DNA sequence: CGGCTAAAGCAAAGTGCTTTGCGTTAAGCT
DNA sequence: AGCTTAACGCAAAGCACTTTGCTTTAGCCG
């Protein structure tokens, strides 16, 4: 039989407190300075609880990042607008507190975990983009390849956020999308 | 008076042994699993020595990465060929053992150090690219902006290496460069 | 060659993350 | 309401990295 769970009152409160503590600490100190004892103290829970429920910092950051991520914009079928919206959303997702921190943590995590985290991250992006392209393709348009969207839109945004290149804002994101769209 | 240094025999041997140990361990376990005690043991030197000479893992990785990096190819003035060569070299640099590990370490390092390391990394790339563009510009050609080279060539390569996207080889790197070149 | 001292080695203490065993609390269910 | 037990708290032990004071080794220079 399946072990019965207890998501009710207390567990939910602990989870909320821990999540909040993680985002706060990531903003204040950066993802690499976030330790489980620090999170536990800020959340006013026992470190043992965090160790037993989440096990490691990468796992905890992953959960928090996933919980905070807003879904990507729904494609409308207008390829130009959809690409722009997707680019803008991607940048917003990376720029939000903890967004890039999550990415940093994944990049730095140990081999097995890293592969899992990065692969999932890439797969989600690919799926979203494919949906967007399919929608436009269904409307009878010529669409760029997935790989081009990644190279021309997604990669520059990640690169610019990681390197903190100034001027990387929503307008820039839209510009990347429209430059690709114009060529198709 | 300036403190006299002793780069001779023993220090040089220790440095070489430590460098070799770092690259070996990075290859075997990944950058995040490399600790100073582990490096010291592999290099058959005392951990204290590593702590006193390098202080931290990021600093040590930075030195090793810098020491191993081969210089970028000299620009010939042929923009298409130079861009392709630069793209290929960048990919080779990232792909070599420890290349991306160094990047990963920088990305994950704490705030102050990270900024310094990433900024220097970006600055070096920018300088190299500018030199390449200037050379072509001097030959009277129309050249793309630095920012376009970064977005279209450098960023995709970093992104693909970090995410381990298959098919990211020398031919792909050249393809990125030539796609940009064709537009100009 | 012989002195000076930078650089390496050694050992012990310090620090902070992590694990473990056990008692306590409070969901969920009848 | 009362029982069961998942989930949390607590405290002590474990472990690994890091620091520190001192000793020993071996470049460099006169």
Short mmCIF file of C-alpha atoms (C1' of nucleotides) in Angstrom, two decimals:
data_model
loop_
_atom_site.label_atom_id
_atom_site.label_comp_id
_atom_site.label_asym_id
_atom_site.label_seq_id
_atom_site.Cartn_x
_atom_site.Cartn_y
_atom_site.Cartn_z
CA UNK A 1 0.00 0.00 0.00
CA UNK A 2 1.06 3.54 -0.62
CA UNK A 3 2.35 5.39 2.40
CA UNK A 4 -0.17 7.96 3.47
CA UNK A 5 0.92 11.56 3.14
CA UNK A 6 0.15 14.52 5.30
CA UNK A 7 0.27 17.68 3.23
CA UNK A 8 -1.99 19.46 5.70
CA UNK A 9 -1.36 22.40 8.01
CA UNK A 10 2.06 22.05 9.49
CA UNK A 11 3.94 20.60 6.53
CA UNK A 12 2.51 23.29 4.28
CA UNK A 13 3.55 26.00 6.71
CA UNK A 14 7.08 24.62 6.91
CA UNK A 15 7.31 24.40 3.16
CA UNK A 16 6.12 27.98 2.71
CA UNK A 17 8.55 29.28 5.32
CA UNK A 18 11.45 27.40 3.75
CA UNK A 19 10.60 28.57 0.26
CA UNK A 20 10.45 32.14 1.40
CA UNK A 21 13.71 31.80 3.30
CA UNK A 22 15.41 30.41 0.20
CA UNK A 23 14.31 33.24 -2.07
CA UNK A 24 15.24 35.82 0.54
CA UNK A 25 18.70 34.38 1.05
CA UNK A 26 19.34 33.93 -2.65
CA UNK A 27 18.56 37.61 -3.17
CA UNK A 28 20.64 38.76 -0.23
CA UNK A 29 23.72 36.60 -0.59
CA UNK A 30 23.61 34.75 -3.88
CA UNK A 31 22.88 31.11 -4.49
CA UNK A 32 26.31 29.85 -3.56
CA UNK A 33 26.12 31.35 -0.08
CA UNK A 34 22.85 29.64 0.69
CA UNK A 35 23.36 26.74 3.08
CA UNK A 36 20.80 24.47 4.65
CA UNK A 37 21.51 25.64 8.20
CA UNK A 38 21.09 29.25 7.05
CA UNK A 39 17.80 28.50 5.35
CA UNK A 40 16.56 26.63 8.40
CA UNK A 41 17.43 29.46 10.74
CA UNK A 42 15.72 32.05 8.56
CA UNK A 43 12.64 29.86 8.19
CA UNK A 44 12.66 29.13 11.90
CA UNK A 45 12.61 25.40 11.37
CA UNK A 46 15.07 22.77 12.42
CA UNK A 47 17.92 22.04 9.99
CA UNK A 48 17.17 18.34 10.34
CA UNK A 49 13.76 18.90 8.82
CA UNK A 50 15.25 20.53 5.75
CA UNK A 51 17.83 17.79 5.37
CA UNK A 52 15.21 15.09 5.60
CA UNK A 53 12.67 16.70 3.31
CA UNK A 54 14.93 18.13 0.63
CA UNK A 55 18.28 16.51 1.18
CA UNK A 56 20.48 19.04 -0.62
CA UNK A 57 20.69 22.66 -1.66
CA UNK A 58 20.41 21.97 -5.41
CA UNK A 59 17.23 19.97 -4.84
CA UNK A 60 15.82 22.73 -2.70
CA UNK A 61 16.71 25.46 -5.20
CA UNK A 62 15.20 23.39 -7.98
CA UNK A 63 11.92 23.05 -6.15
CA UNK A 64 11.74 26.71 -5.26
CA UNK A 65 12.59 27.78 -8.81
CA UNK A 66 9.94 25.47 -10.25
CA UNK A 67 7.34 26.68 -7.75
CA UNK A 68 7.97 30.33 -8.56
CA UNK A 69 8.10 30.03 -12.31
CA UNK A 70 5.10 31.51 -14.04
CA UNK A 71 4.00 29.58 -17.09
CA UNK A 72 5.12 30.74 -20.53
CA UNK A 73 2.67 32.86 -22.55
CA UNK A 74 0.19 30.90 -24.64
CA UNK A 75 0.97 31.00 -28.37
CA UNK A 76 -1.50 32.91 -30.50
CA UNK A 77 -0.38 31.66 -33.92
CA UNK A 78 1.21 34.97 -34.84
CA UNK A 79 4.80 33.80 -35.07
CA UNK A 80 6.38 37.22 -34.75
CA UNK A 81 4.39 38.15 -31.67
CA UNK A 82 4.75 34.71 -30.12
CA UNK A 83 8.51 34.68 -30.51
CA UNK A 84 8.75 38.15 -29.03
CA UNK A 85 6.52 37.20 -26.11
CA UNK A 86 8.51 34.04 -25.52
CA UNK A 87 11.80 35.94 -25.58
CA UNK A 88 10.47 38.52 -23.18
CA UNK A 89 9.12 35.87 -20.86
CA UNK A 90 12.42 33.96 -20.91
CA UNK A 91 14.32 37.07 -19.95
CA UNK A 92 11.85 37.88 -17.20
CA UNK A 93 12.16 34.34 -15.90
CA UNK A 94 15.95 34.56 -15.81
CA UNK A 95 15.96 38.03 -14.34
CA UNK A 96 13.61 37.39 -11.48
CA UNK A 97 15.33 36.92 -8.13
CA UNK A 98 16.45 33.33 -7.97
CA UNK A 99 15.90 32.67 -11.66
CA UNK A 100 19.49 32.92 -12.73
CA UNK A 101 20.55 31.70 -9.31
CA UNK A 102 18.77 28.47 -10.04
CA UNK A 103 20.55 28.23 -13.34
CA UNK A 104 23.87 28.94 -11.68
CA UNK A 105 23.22 26.25 -9.12
CA UNK A 106 22.36 23.76 -11.83
CA UNK A 107 25.42 24.66 -13.86
CA UNK A 108 27.64 24.14 -10.86
CA UNK A 109 25.94 21.10 -9.41
CA UNK A 110 27.64 17.75 -9.51
CA UNK A 111 27.60 15.70 -12.64
CA UNK A 112 24.56 13.50 -12.20
CA UNK A 113 22.29 16.11 -10.75
CA UNK A 114 23.47 18.69 -13.19
CA UNK A 115 22.65 16.62 -16.20
CA UNK A 116 19.18 15.99 -14.88
CA UNK A 117 18.49 19.62 -14.03
CA UNK A 118 19.90 21.14 -17.19
CA UNK A 119 18.31 18.56 -19.40
CA UNK A 120 14.93 19.18 -17.88
CA UNK A 121 15.40 22.91 -18.22
CA UNK A 122 16.33 22.59 -21.88
CA UNK A 123 13.56 20.13 -22.57
CA UNK A 124 10.95 22.45 -21.12
CA UNK A 125 12.19 25.30 -23.28
CA UNK A 126 12.26 23.10 -26.36
CA UNK A 127 8.75 21.85 -25.78
CA UNK A 128 7.43 25.36 -25.33
CA UNK A 129 9.16 26.61 -28.45
CA UNK A 130 8.00 23.63 -30.49
CA UNK A 131 4.43 24.30 -29.45
CA UNK A 132 4.81 27.88 -30.57
CA UNK A 133 6.31 26.86 -33.91
CA UNK A 134 3.69 24.18 -34.49
CA UNK A 135 0.97 26.68 -33.92
CA UNK A 136 2.42 29.00 -36.55
CA UNK A 137 3.12 26.11 -38.89
CA UNK A 138 -0.50 25.08 -38.58
CA UNK A 139 -1.46 28.54 -39.74
CA UNK A 140 0.48 27.85 -42.92
CA UNK A 141 3.57 29.92 -42.18
CA UNK A 142 7.21 29.21 -42.88
CA UNK A 143 8.87 28.78 -39.45
CA UNK A 144 12.49 28.68 -38.32
CA UNK A 145 14.01 25.50 -36.91
CA UNK A 146 13.97 24.90 -33.15
CA UNK A 147 17.73 25.02 -33.13
CA UNK A 148 17.70 28.49 -34.66
CA UNK A 149 15.36 29.80 -32.01
CA UNK A 150 17.70 28.44 -29.37
CA UNK A 151 20.82 29.87 -30.98
CA UNK A 152 19.36 33.25 -31.88
CA UNK A 153 17.04 33.99 -29.00
CA UNK A 154 17.49 31.75 -25.98
CA UNK A 155 21.28 31.47 -25.95
CA UNK A 156 21.96 35.21 -26.19
CA UNK A 157 19.54 35.89 -23.35
CA UNK A 158 21.16 33.33 -21.06
CA UNK A 159 24.61 34.52 -22.01
CA UNK A 160 23.79 38.16 -21.39
CA UNK A 161 22.13 37.53 -18.06
CA UNK A 162 24.95 35.31 -16.82
CA UNK A 163 27.55 37.88 -17.83
CA UNK A 164 25.41 40.79 -16.62
CA UNK A 165 25.69 42.63 -19.92
CA UNK A 166 23.98 46.02 -19.63
CA UNK A 167 21.04 46.85 -21.86
CA UNK A 168 19.60 43.37 -21.78
CA UNK A 169 15.98 44.32 -21.30
CA UNK A 170 12.56 43.40 -22.68
CA UNK A 171 13.13 45.52 -25.78
CA UNK A 172 16.38 43.72 -26.47
CA UNK A 173 14.68 40.35 -26.08
CA UNK A 174 11.99 41.36 -28.55
CA UNK A 175 14.68 42.57 -30.90
CA UNK A 176 16.36 39.17 -30.91
CA UNK A 177 13.06 37.50 -31.72
CA UNK A 178 12.15 39.91 -34.51
CA UNK A 179 15.60 39.68 -36.09
CA UNK A 180 15.11 35.95 -36.43
CA UNK A 181 11.55 36.33 -37.62
CA UNK A 182 12.46 38.79 -40.35
CA UNK A 183 14.80 36.29 -41.95
CA UNK A 184 12.22 33.54 -42.24
CA UNK B 1 62.51 47.04 -0.90
CA UNK B 2 60.51 44.50 -2.81
CA UNK B 3 60.30 41.10 -1.21
CA UNK B 4 62.51 38.73 -3.11
CA UNK B 5 60.74 35.86 -4.83
CA UNK B 6 61.89 32.33 -5.42
CA UNK B 7 60.31 30.97 -8.57
CA UNK B 8 63.10 28.44 -8.92
CA UNK B 9 63.16 24.69 -8.58
CA UNK B 10 60.88 23.63 -5.78
CA UNK B 11 58.13 26.23 -6.16
CA UNK B 12 57.94 25.52 -9.86
CA UNK B 13 57.69 21.80 -9.21
CA UNK B 14 54.91 22.29 -6.69
CA UNK B 15 53.02 24.56 -9.06
CA UNK B 16 53.31 22.08 -11.90
CA UNK B 17 52.19 19.20 -9.71
CA UNK B 18 49.22 21.18 -8.42
CA UNK B 19 48.20 22.31 -11.90
CA UNK B 20 48.32 18.78 -13.16
CA UNK B 21 46.35 17.52 -10.18
CA UNK B 22 43.67 20.14 -10.77
CA UNK B 23 43.18 19.27 -14.43
CA UNK B 24 43.14 15.57 -13.65
CA UNK B 25 40.56 15.95 -10.91
CA UNK B 26 38.40 18.30 -12.94
CA UNK B 27 38.29 15.69 -15.69
CA UNK B 28 37.61 12.80 -13.36
CA UNK B 29 35.09 14.32 -10.99
CA UNK B 30 33.97 17.68 -12.31
CA UNK B 31 34.90 21.10 -11.03
CA UNK B 32 32.51 21.10 -8.11
CA UNK B 33 34.02 17.97 -6.63
CA UNK B 34 37.50 19.40 -6.62
CA UNK B 35 38.58 20.35 -3.12
CA UNK B 36 41.89 21.69 -1.93
CA UNK B 37 42.67 18.63 0.20
CA UNK B 38 41.97 16.39 -2.80
CA UNK B 39 44.21 18.45 -5.05
CA UNK B 40 46.95 18.45 -2.45
CA UNK B 41 46.80 14.70 -2.02
CA UNK B 42 46.92 14.07 -5.76
CA UNK B 43 49.80 16.51 -6.19
CA UNK B 44 51.58 15.02 -3.21
CA UNK B 45 51.96 18.34 -1.52
CA UNK B 46 50.68 19.55 1.82
CA UNK B 47 47.19 21.09 1.84
CA UNK B 48 48.55 24.01 3.81
CA UNK B 49 50.79 24.88 0.90
CA UNK B 50 47.85 25.08 -1.47
CA UNK B 51 45.84 27.15 0.97
CA UNK B 52 48.66 29.61 1.46
CA UNK B 53 49.60 29.96 -2.18
CA UNK B 54 46.17 29.96 -3.81
CA UNK B 55 43.72 30.47 -1.01
CA UNK B 56 40.61 29.11 -2.67
CA UNK B 57 39.39 26.72 -5.33
CA UNK B 58 38.04 29.43 -7.66
CA UNK B 59 41.39 31.21 -7.60
CA UNK B 60 43.18 27.97 -8.30
CA UNK B 61 40.85 27.02 -11.15
CA UNK B 62 41.23 30.48 -12.60
CA UNK B 63 45.01 30.21 -12.64
CA UNK B 64 44.99 26.76 -14.16
CA UNK B 65 42.47 27.76 -16.82
CA UNK B 66 44.50 30.83 -17.73
CA UNK B 67 47.72 28.83 -17.86
CA UNK B 68 46.25 26.22 -20.16
CA UNK B 69 44.49 28.54 -22.55
CA UNK B 70 46.13 28.73 -25.94
CA UNK B 71 46.04 32.16 -27.50
CA UNK B 72 43.31 32.95 -30.04
CA UNK B 73 44.23 32.68 -33.75
CA UNK B 74 45.75 35.79 -35.27
CA UNK B 75 43.35 37.64 -37.59
CA UNK B 76 44.24 37.62 -41.25
CA UNK B 77 41.91 40.35 -42.45
CA UNK B 78 39.61 37.89 -44.20
CA UNK B 79 36.51 38.44 -42.07
CA UNK B 80 34.76 35.21 -43.00
CA UNK B 81 37.78 33.06 -42.28
CA UNK B 82 38.68 34.99 -39.13
CA UNK B 83 35.19 34.67 -37.67
CA UNK B 84 35.14 30.97 -38.42
CA UNK B 85 38.57 30.48 -36.87
CA UNK B 86 37.57 32.45 -33.82
CA UNK B 87 34.36 30.44 -33.40
CA UNK B 88 36.25 27.21 -33.75
CA UNK B 89 38.88 28.30 -31.28
CA UNK B 90 36.25 29.42 -28.77
CA UNK B 91 34.55 26.05 -28.95
CA UNK B 92 37.86 24.24 -28.59
CA UNK B 93 38.70 26.40 -25.60
CA UNK B 94 35.39 25.61 -23.94
CA UNK B 95 35.53 21.94 -24.81
CA UNK B 96 39.00 21.25 -23.53
CA UNK B 97 39.07 19.53 -20.16
CA UNK B 98 38.69 22.22 -17.55
CA UNK B 99 37.58 24.87 -20.01
CA UNK B 100 33.91 24.74 -19.27
CA UNK B 101 34.69 23.69 -15.72
CA UNK B 102 36.40 27.00 -15.24
CA UNK B 103 33.38 28.76 -16.62
CA UNK B 104 31.09 26.76 -14.38
CA UNK B 105 33.20 27.63 -11.37
CA UNK B 106 33.10 31.30 -12.27
CA UNK B 107 29.37 31.24 -12.79
CA UNK B 108 28.83 29.66 -9.43
CA UNK B 109 31.47 31.57 -7.49
CA UNK B 110 30.48 34.15 -4.94
CA UNK B 111 29.39 37.56 -5.97
CA UNK B 112 32.59 39.58 -5.89
CA UNK B 113 34.84 36.96 -7.36
CA UNK B 114 32.28 36.01 -9.95
CA UNK B 115 31.94 39.48 -11.27
CA UNK B 116 35.66 39.81 -11.58
CA UNK B 117 36.17 36.47 -13.30
CA UNK B 118 33.26 36.76 -15.71
CA UNK B 119 34.03 40.34 -16.56
CA UNK B 120 37.59 39.51 -17.36
CA UNK B 121 36.49 36.56 -19.45
CA UNK B 122 34.04 38.70 -21.41
CA UNK B 123 36.52 41.51 -21.78
CA UNK B 124 39.14 39.20 -23.23
CA UNK B 125 36.65 37.87 -25.76
CA UNK B 126 35.49 41.35 -26.68
CA UNK B 127 39.03 42.57 -27.18
CA UNK B 128 39.88 39.64 -29.39
CA UNK B 129 36.76 40.08 -31.48
CA UNK B 130 37.27 43.81 -31.80
CA UNK B 131 40.79 43.22 -33.06
CA UNK B 132 39.42 40.83 -35.64
CA UNK B 133 36.73 43.29 -36.75
CA UNK B 134 39.15 46.20 -36.87
CA UNK B 135 41.44 44.23 -39.08
CA UNK B 136 38.62 43.56 -41.55
CA UNK B 137 37.37 47.12 -41.29
CA UNK B 138 40.85 48.32 -42.14
CA UNK B 139 40.64 46.24 -45.31
CA UNK B 140 37.59 48.29 -46.25
CA UNK B 141 34.91 45.74 -45.47
CA UNK B 142 31.51 46.16 -43.91
CA UNK B 143 31.68 44.39 -40.53
CA UNK B 144 29.03 43.31 -38.01
CA UNK B 145 28.81 44.91 -34.58
CA UNK B 146 30.64 43.35 -31.65
CA UNK B 147 27.33 42.70 -29.98
CA UNK B 148 26.15 40.68 -32.99
CA UNK B 149 29.22 38.48 -32.91
CA UNK B 150 28.57 37.82 -29.24
CA UNK B 151 24.88 37.07 -29.74
CA UNK B 152 25.25 35.00 -32.88
CA UNK B 153 28.50 33.14 -32.33
CA UNK B 154 29.82 33.26 -28.79
CA UNK B 155 26.54 32.92 -26.88
CA UNK B 156 25.28 29.88 -28.81
CA UNK B 157 28.60 28.11 -28.30
CA UNK B 158 28.61 28.72 -24.55
CA UNK B 159 24.96 27.75 -24.28
CA UNK B 160 25.43 24.55 -26.24
CA UNK B 161 28.49 23.48 -24.33
CA UNK B 162 26.90 24.20 -20.96
CA UNK B 163 23.78 22.28 -21.89
CA UNK B 164 25.78 19.55 -23.62
CA UNK B 165 23.76 19.81 -26.81
CA UNK B 166 24.88 17.09 -29.24
CA UNK B 167 26.33 18.07 -32.59
CA UNK B 168 28.14 21.10 -31.28
CA UNK B 169 31.42 20.59 -33.12
CA UNK B 170 33.91 22.60 -35.13
CA UNK B 171 31.70 22.49 -38.20
CA UNK B 172 28.79 23.87 -36.22
CA UNK B 173 30.96 26.66 -34.86
CA UNK B 174 32.05 27.60 -38.38
CA UNK B 175 28.43 27.50 -39.46
CA UNK B 176 27.46 30.05 -36.83
CA UNK B 177 30.24 32.34 -37.99
CA UNK B 178 29.40 32.03 -41.67
CA UNK B 179 25.68 32.59 -41.09
CA UNK B 180 26.52 35.91 -39.48
CA UNK B 181 29.06 36.77 -42.15
CA UNK B 182 26.64 36.11 -45.01
CA UNK B 183 24.23 38.71 -43.68
CA UNK B 184 26.75 41.52 -43.53
"C1'" DC C 1 80.71 27.43 0.48
"C1'" DG C 2 77.63 29.44 4.01
"C1'" DG C 3 74.09 32.54 5.68
"C1'" DC C 4 69.47 34.29 5.00
"C1'" DT C 5 64.79 33.54 4.44
"C1'" DA C 6 60.92 32.33 1.14
"C1'" DA C 7 58.38 28.46 0.64
"C1'" DA C 8 56.91 23.88 2.06
"C1'" DG C 9 55.75 20.51 5.68
"C1'" DC C 10 53.59 19.08 9.92
"C1'" DA C 11 50.32 18.77 13.65
"C1'" DA C 12 46.72 20.41 16.28
"C1'" DA C 13 42.84 23.21 16.91
"C1'" DG C 14 38.81 25.46 14.84
"C1'" DT C 15 34.58 25.82 12.18
"C1'" DG C 16 30.47 24.57 9.91
"C1'" DC C 17 27.88 21.34 7.32
"C1'" DT C 18 25.75 16.72 7.70
"C1'" DT C 19 24.07 12.54 9.80
"C1'" DT C 20 21.71 9.77 13.30
"C1'" DG C 21 18.86 8.13 17.20
"C1'" DC C 22 15.14 9.25 19.79
"C1'" DG C 23 11.46 11.92 21.86
"C1'" DT C 24 7.48 15.13 20.72
"C1'" DT C 25 3.84 17.16 18.01
"C1'" DA C 26 -0.15 17.21 15.36
"C1'" DA C 27 -2.47 15.61 10.73
"C1'" DG C 28 -5.65 12.28 9.12
"C1'" DC C 29 -8.98 8.73 10.00
"C1'" DT C 30 -12.49 5.98 12.32
"C1'" DA D 1 -12.83 12.12 20.99
"C1'" DG D 2 -9.16 8.78 20.46
"C1'" DC D 3 -5.73 6.21 17.83
"C1'" DT D 4 -2.06 5.90 14.53
"C1'" DT D 5 1.99 7.58 12.59
"C1'" DA D 6 4.00 11.10 9.36
"C1'" DA D 7 6.56 14.94 10.11
"C1'" DC D 8 9.13 17.94 13.09
"C1'" DG D 9 12.41 19.22 16.97
"C1'" DC D 10 16.41 18.34 19.65
"C1'" DA D 11 21.03 16.97 20.88
"C1'" DA D 12 25.06 14.62 20.19
"C1'" DA D 13 28.29 12.61 17.22
"C1'" DG D 14 30.66 12.48 12.71
"C1'" DC D 15 33.17 14.31 8.99
"C1'" DA D 16 35.58 17.41 5.88
"C1'" DC D 17 37.43 21.62 4.92
"C1'" DT D 18 40.12 25.46 6.80
"C1'" DT D 19 43.15 28.00 9.80
"C1'" DT D 20 47.25 28.72 12.69
"C1'" DG D 21 51.78 28.37 15.06
"C1'" DC D 22 55.86 26.31 14.56
"C1'" DT D 23 59.62 23.52 12.35
"C1'" DT D 24 62.16 22.03 8.38
"C1'" DT D 25 63.77 22.36 3.68
"C1'" DA D 26 66.10 24.38 -0.05
"C1'" DG D 27 66.53 28.61 -3.44
"C1'" DC D 28 69.14 32.69 -3.90
"C1'" DC D 29 73.05 35.67 -3.11
"C1'" DG D 30 77.36 37.42 -1.29
#
